Short mmCIF file of C-alpha atoms and ligand atoms in Angstrom, two decimals:
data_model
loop_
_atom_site.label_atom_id
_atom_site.label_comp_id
_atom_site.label_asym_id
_atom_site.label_seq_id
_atom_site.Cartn_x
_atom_site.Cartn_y
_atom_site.Cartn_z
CA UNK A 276 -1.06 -6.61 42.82
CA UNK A 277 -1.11 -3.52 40.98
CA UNK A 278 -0.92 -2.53 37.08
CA UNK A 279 -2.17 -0.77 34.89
CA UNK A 280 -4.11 -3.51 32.56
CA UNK A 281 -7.70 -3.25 33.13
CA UNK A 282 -8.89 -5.38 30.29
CA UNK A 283 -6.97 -8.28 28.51
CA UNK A 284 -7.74 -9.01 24.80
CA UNK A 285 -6.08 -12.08 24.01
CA UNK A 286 -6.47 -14.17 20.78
CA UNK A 287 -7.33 -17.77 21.23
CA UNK A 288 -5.39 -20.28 18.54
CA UNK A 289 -1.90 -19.41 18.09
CA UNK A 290 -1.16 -17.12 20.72
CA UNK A 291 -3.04 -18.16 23.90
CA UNK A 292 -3.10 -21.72 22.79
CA UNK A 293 -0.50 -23.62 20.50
CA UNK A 294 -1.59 -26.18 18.21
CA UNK A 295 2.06 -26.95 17.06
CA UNK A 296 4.09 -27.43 19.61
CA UNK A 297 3.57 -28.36 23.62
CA UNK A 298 2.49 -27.41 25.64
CA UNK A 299 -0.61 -26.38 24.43
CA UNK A 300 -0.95 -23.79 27.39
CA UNK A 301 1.53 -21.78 29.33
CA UNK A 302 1.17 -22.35 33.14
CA UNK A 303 2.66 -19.13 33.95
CA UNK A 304 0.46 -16.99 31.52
CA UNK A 305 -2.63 -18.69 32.72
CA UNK A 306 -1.61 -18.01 36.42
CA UNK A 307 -0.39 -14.02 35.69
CA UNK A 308 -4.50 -14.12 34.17
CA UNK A 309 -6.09 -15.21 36.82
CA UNK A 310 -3.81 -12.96 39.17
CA UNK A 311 -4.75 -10.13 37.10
CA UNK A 312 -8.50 -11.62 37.09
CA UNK A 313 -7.88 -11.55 41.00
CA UNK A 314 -7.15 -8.12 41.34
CA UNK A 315 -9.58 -6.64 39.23
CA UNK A 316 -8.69 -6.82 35.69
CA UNK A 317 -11.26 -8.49 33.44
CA UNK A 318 -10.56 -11.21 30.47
CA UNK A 319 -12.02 -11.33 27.04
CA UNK A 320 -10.93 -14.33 24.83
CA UNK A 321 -11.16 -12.15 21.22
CA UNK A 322 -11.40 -15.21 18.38
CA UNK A 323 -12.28 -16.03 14.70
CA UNK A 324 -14.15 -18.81 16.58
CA UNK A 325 -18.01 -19.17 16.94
CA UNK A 326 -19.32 -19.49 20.44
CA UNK A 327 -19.57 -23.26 19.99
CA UNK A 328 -16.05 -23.94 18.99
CA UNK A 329 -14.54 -21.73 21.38
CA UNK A 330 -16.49 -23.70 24.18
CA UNK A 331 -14.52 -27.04 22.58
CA UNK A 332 -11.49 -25.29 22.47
CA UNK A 333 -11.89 -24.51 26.30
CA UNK A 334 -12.43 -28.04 27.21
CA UNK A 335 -10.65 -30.08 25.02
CA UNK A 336 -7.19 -27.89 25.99
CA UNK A 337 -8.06 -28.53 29.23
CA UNK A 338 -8.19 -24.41 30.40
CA UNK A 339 -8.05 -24.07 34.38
CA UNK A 340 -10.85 -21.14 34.85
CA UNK A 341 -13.04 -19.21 31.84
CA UNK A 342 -12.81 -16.11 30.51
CA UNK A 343 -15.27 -13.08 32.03
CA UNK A 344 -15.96 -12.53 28.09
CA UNK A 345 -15.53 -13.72 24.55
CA UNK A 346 -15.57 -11.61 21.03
CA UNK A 347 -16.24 -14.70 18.57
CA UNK A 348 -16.18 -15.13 14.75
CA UNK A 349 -14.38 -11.84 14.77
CA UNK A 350 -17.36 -9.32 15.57
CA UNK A 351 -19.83 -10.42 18.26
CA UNK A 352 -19.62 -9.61 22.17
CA UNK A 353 -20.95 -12.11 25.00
CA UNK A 354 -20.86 -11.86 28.13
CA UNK A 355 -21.76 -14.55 31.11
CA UNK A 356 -24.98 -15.36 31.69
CA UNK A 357 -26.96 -15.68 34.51
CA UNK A 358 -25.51 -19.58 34.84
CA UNK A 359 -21.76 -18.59 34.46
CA UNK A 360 -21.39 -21.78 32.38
CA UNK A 361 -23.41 -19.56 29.59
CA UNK A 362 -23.06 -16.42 27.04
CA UNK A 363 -25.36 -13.55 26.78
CA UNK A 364 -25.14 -11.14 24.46
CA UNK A 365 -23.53 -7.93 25.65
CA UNK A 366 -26.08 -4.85 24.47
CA UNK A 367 -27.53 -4.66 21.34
CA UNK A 368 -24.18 -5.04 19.48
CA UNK A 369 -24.94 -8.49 18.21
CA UNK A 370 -28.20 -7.63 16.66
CA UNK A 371 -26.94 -4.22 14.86
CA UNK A 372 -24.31 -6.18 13.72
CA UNK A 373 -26.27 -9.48 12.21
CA UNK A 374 -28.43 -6.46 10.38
CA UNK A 375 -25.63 -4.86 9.14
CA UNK A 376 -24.43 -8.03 7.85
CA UNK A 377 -28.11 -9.43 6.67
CA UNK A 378 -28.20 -6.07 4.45
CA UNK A 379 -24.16 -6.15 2.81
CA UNK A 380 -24.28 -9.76 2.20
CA UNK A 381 -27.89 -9.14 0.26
CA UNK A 382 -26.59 -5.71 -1.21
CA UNK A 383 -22.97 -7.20 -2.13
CA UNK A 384 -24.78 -10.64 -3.63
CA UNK A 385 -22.89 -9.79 -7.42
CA UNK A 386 -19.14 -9.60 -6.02
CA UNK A 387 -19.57 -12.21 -3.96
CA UNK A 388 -20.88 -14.00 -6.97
CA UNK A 389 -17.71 -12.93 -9.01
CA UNK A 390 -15.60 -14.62 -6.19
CA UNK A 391 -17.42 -17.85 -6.43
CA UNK A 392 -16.58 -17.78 -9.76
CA UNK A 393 -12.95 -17.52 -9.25
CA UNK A 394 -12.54 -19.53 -6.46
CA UNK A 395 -14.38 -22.63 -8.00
CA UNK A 396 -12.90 -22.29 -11.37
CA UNK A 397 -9.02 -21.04 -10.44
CA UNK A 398 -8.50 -22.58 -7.00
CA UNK A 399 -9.11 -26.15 -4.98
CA UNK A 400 -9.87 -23.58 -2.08
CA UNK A 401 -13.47 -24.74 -0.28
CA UNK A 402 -16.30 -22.33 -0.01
CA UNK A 403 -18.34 -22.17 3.43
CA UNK A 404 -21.81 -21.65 3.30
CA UNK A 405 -24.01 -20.65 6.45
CA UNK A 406 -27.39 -21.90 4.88
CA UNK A 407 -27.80 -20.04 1.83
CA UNK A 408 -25.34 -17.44 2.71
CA UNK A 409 -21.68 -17.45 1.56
CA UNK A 410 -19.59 -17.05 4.61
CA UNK A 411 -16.20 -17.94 3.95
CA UNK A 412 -13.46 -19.88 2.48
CA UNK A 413 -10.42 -22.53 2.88
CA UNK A 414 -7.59 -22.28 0.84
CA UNK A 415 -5.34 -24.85 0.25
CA UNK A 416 -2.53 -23.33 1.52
CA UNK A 417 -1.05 -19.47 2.04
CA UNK A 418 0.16 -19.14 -1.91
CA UNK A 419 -3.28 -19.57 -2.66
CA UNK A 420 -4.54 -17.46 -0.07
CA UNK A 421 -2.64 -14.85 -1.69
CA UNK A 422 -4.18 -15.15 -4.58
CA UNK A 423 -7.48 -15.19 -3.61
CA UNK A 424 -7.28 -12.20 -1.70
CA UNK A 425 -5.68 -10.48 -4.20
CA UNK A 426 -8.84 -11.04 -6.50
CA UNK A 427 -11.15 -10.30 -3.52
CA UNK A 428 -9.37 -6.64 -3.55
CA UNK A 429 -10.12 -5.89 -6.93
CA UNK A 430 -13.82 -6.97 -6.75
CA UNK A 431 -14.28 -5.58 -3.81
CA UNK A 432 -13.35 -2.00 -4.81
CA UNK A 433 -17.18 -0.90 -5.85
CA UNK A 434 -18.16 -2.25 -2.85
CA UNK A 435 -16.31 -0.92 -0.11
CA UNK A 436 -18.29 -2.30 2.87
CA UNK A 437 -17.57 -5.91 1.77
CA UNK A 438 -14.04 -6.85 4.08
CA UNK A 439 -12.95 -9.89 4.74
CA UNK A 440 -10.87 -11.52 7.84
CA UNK A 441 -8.47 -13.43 6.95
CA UNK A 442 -6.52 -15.92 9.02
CA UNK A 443 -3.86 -18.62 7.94
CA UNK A 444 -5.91 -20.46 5.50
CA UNK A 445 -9.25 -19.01 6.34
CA UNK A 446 -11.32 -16.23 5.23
CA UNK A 447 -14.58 -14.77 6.88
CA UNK A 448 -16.16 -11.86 4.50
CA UNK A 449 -17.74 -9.50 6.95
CA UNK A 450 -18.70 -5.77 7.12
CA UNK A 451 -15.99 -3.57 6.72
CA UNK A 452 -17.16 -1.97 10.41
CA UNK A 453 -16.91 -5.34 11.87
CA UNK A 454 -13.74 -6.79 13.00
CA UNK A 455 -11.37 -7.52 16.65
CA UNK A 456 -10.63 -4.08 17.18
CA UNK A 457 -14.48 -2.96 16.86
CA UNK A 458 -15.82 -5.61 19.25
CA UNK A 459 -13.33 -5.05 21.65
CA UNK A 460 -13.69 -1.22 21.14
CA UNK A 461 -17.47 -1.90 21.96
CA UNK A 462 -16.80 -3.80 24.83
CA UNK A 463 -14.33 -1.39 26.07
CA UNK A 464 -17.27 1.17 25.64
CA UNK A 465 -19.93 -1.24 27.71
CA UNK A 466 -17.58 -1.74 30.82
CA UNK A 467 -16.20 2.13 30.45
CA UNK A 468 -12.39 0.82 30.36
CA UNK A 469 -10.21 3.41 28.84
CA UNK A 470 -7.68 2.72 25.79
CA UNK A 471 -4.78 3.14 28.19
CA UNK A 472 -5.86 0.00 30.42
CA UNK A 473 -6.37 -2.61 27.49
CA UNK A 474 -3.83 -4.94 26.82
CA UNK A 475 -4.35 -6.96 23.43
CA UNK A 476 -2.47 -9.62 22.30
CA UNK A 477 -2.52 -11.76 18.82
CA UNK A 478 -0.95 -13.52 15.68
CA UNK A 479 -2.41 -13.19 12.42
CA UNK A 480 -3.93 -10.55 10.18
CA UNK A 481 -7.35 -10.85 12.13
CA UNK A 482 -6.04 -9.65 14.63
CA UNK A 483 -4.19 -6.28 13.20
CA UNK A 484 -7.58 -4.35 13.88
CA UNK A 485 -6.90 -4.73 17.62
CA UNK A 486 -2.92 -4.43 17.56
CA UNK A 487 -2.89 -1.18 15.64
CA UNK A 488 -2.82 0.97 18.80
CA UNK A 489 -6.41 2.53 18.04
CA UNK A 490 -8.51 0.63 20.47
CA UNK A 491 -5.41 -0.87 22.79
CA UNK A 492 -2.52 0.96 23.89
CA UNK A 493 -0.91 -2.15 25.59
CA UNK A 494 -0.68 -4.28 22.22
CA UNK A 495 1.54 -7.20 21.79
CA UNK A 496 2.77 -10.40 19.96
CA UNK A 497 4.03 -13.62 20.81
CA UNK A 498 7.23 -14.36 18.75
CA UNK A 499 5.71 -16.48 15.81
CA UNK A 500 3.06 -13.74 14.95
CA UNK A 501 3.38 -13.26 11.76
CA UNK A 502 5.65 -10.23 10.28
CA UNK A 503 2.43 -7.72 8.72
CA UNK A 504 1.53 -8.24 12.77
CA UNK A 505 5.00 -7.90 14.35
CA UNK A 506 5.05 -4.38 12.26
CA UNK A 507 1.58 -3.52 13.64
CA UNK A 508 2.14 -3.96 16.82
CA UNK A 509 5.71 -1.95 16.80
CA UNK A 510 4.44 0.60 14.81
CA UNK A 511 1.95 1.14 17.79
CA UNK A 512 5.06 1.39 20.12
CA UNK A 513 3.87 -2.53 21.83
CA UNK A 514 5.63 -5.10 22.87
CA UNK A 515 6.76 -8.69 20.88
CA UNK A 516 7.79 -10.94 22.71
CA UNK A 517 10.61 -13.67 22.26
CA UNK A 518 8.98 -16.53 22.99
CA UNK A 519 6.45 -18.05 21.16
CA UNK A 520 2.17 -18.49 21.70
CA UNK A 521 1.23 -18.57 25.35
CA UNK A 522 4.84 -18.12 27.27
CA UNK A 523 5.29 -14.82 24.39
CA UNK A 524 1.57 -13.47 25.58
CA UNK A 525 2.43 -14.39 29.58
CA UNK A 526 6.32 -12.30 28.21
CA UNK A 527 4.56 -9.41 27.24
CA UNK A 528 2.18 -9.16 29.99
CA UNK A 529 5.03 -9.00 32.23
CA UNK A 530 6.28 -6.44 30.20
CA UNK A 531 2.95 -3.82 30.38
CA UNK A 532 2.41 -4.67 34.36
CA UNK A 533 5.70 -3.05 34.59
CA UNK A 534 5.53 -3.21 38.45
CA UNK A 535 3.51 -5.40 39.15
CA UNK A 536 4.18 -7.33 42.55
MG1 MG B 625 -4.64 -16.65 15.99
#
């Protein structure tokens, strides 16, 4: 088999794997993978997930064969370890990165304050702490969501560097450098994979940073991607598909390994 796709960055809940509907996994897109896998191509599962959950998500939806890496909580990069059943860190990414996010989250301790505020006095949204450390939040549902982001905009405008991921009803705050598109743009770097070979593939505004054409130029959604990423991705001249979670992603791979025999 021959194609063009060199590296496949595929979101995890909601497009690889449906939590709504069955089945949870597409046969055929996990078989075109590990074709693809077979002939050279390499895999990274790119989540809001930590390392932990994605490892739960693995085994409890029963997935045939693992990925060759993983981009979790939207910014770190792992690669297997010397026991394939484990994650490494890939480079030093991991480390610049929990600096860069030790420093903002000490630096940008007064609007993150101000959010606190709102959230505990104007929503029933949940925070998430990690420790002492704000690290997110839970909204009750997408209205709210709306709001709360809409708040997070206007505190966030003297601080720049404070972004936040956002996906259905959860929030990360992060470093503005941090996101999908720059982990898989540093893993891209690491294994020396040009733009033109990466396929991406996602649903929700997490994922935009990755479907924007920048770091992939084979980007694509499954059908019930939301719209803000349907636009992305055609705006980038990719692909959305017609069918839904894994049979859209399996649709649009079809589509980029034009050829393919
Ligand atoms: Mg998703």
């Amino acid at each position: 088999m021959h194609s063009l796709i060199k590296l496949l960055s595929i979101d995890f809940d909601g497009t690889l794997v449906s939590r709504v509907s069955e089945p949870v996994l597409d046969i055929q897109c996990m078989e075109l993978i590990r074709r693809l896998q077979n002939a050279g191509a390499l895999w990274a599962i790119n989540t809001g997930r930590s390392v932990d959950l994605l490892e739960s998500g693995l085994a409890d939806f029963g997935f045939p064969f693992r990925p060759d890496f993983i981009l979790t909580t939207e910014r770190d990069v792992f690669r297997r370890g010397g026991n394939r059943d484990t994650w490494e860190p890939f480079g030093d990414w991991n480390e610049r990165c929990a600096r860069d996010h030790a420093e903002l989250f000490s630096s940008a301790n007064s609007v993150l304050a101000e959010v606190v505020d709102f959230v505990s006095q104007k929503t029933k949204a949940r925070l998430i702490y990690d420790a002492e450390r704000l690290e997110g939040l839970v909204a009750e549902n997408d209205e709210e969501m709306r709001r709360i982001v809409e708040f997070i905009e206007r505190a966030r405008a003297m601080h720049p560097n404070l972004d936040y991921q956002r996906n259905t009803v959860y929030l990360r705050f992060c470093h503005a450098d941090y996101h999908k598109g720059a982990a898989l743009a540093e893993l891209a770097r690491l294994l020396e994979v040009p733009r033109e070979n990466i396929f991406a593939s996602g649903d929700h505004h997490n994922d935009i940073s990755m479907l924007d054409g920048k770091v992939a130029a084979m980007p694509s959604c499954p059908a019930n991607a939301i719209q803000e990423v349907q636009d992305a991705v055609r705006d980038a001249g990719g692909y959305v598909a017609k069918k839904e979670y894994g049979a859209g992603v399996h649709e649009a791979l079809l589509h980029f390994a034009n050829g393919l025999r």
